[in-house]
Amino acid sequence: MMVFMEGETSELKAALAYLRKGGVKVALPEKGLVRDEDSCVDCGACTAHCLPKALSIQGEQRRVVYEEEKCIACFLCVPACAYGALRAAL
């Protein structure tokens, strides 16, 4: 199960400690989405699969923008890109 949490750092740490104390195994995702801007054609297909809206279409030129701080590393966007512009970093 993947859970998206947001809040103050101290609150998040307390929530994770609570889960661990209750026997829940917690694995934090590593960020690592790589976006090849030369391959991207700004079609926006990836944005429909990005639950936290780390990928969005912005501006009058309708360009795909990636905001790393919003990314939860689910990588659902990777197979949605027909141009191979997105991949998980190793």
XYZ file of C-alpha atoms in Angstrom:
90
model
C 0.000 0.000 0.000
C 1.263 3.475 -0.799
C 0.257 6.362 1.438
C 0.878 10.024 0.664
C 1.368 12.179 3.757
C 2.131 15.842 4.102
C 2.680 18.149 7.021
C 5.366 19.521 9.270
C 8.543 17.444 9.456
C 8.106 16.804 13.188
C 4.522 15.612 12.652
C 5.546 13.297 9.810
C 8.326 11.797 11.910
C 5.868 11.227 14.770
C 3.371 9.579 12.410
C 6.039 7.264 10.998
C 7.216 6.363 14.503
C 3.637 5.543 15.481
C 3.223 3.251 12.476
C 6.529 1.498 13.140
C 5.634 1.026 16.815
C 2.412 -0.650 15.694
C 4.380 -3.147 13.616
C 3.858 -1.509 10.237
C 6.864 -1.811 7.934
C 7.599 1.627 6.506
C 9.642 2.058 3.329
C 10.158 5.595 2.138
C 10.476 5.942 -1.637
C 13.628 7.366 -3.060
C 13.128 10.214 -5.434
C 14.550 9.487 -8.782
C 12.402 10.491 -11.719
C 14.538 11.576 -14.642
C 12.883 13.702 -17.312
C 14.624 14.051 -20.683
C 13.452 17.458 -21.862
C 14.877 16.856 -25.352
C 12.632 13.788 -25.825
C 9.536 15.344 -24.261
C 6.993 16.678 -26.765
C 4.780 18.180 -24.023
C 1.817 15.972 -24.935
C 0.750 15.816 -21.266
C -0.021 12.083 -21.166
C 2.142 11.725 -18.052
C 0.198 14.396 -16.164
C -2.960 12.278 -16.143
C -1.107 9.563 -14.219
C 0.634 11.847 -11.711
C -1.458 11.642 -8.545
C 0.387 14.314 -6.505
C 0.506 16.636 -9.552
C 4.317 16.741 -9.685
C 3.918 16.758 -13.474
C 1.605 19.420 -14.841
C 1.019 21.480 -17.958
C 1.695 25.157 -17.380
C 1.955 28.448 -19.173
C 0.642 29.769 -22.444
C 3.048 27.491 -24.314
C 1.454 24.459 -22.585
C 4.779 22.952 -21.428
C 5.053 19.965 -19.088
C 6.677 21.045 -15.820
C 8.148 18.647 -13.229
C 8.167 19.714 -9.553
C 10.449 17.231 -7.779
C 9.333 18.214 -4.265
C 5.800 16.976 -5.045
C 6.961 13.632 -6.509
C 6.196 10.528 -4.424
C 8.261 8.238 -6.691
C 5.370 6.005 -7.727
C 6.598 6.092 -11.354
C 3.083 5.683 -12.781
C 4.012 8.374 -15.283
C 6.896 6.386 -16.819
C 4.863 3.863 -18.868
C 2.436 6.641 -19.838
C 5.168 8.413 -21.823
C 5.187 7.076 -25.383
C 8.343 9.067 -26.136
C 10.561 7.613 -23.413
C 11.133 11.010 -21.858
C 10.597 9.722 -18.297
C 12.482 7.014 -16.441
C 13.320 5.971 -12.911
C 16.895 6.786 -11.919
C 18.971 3.830 -10.823
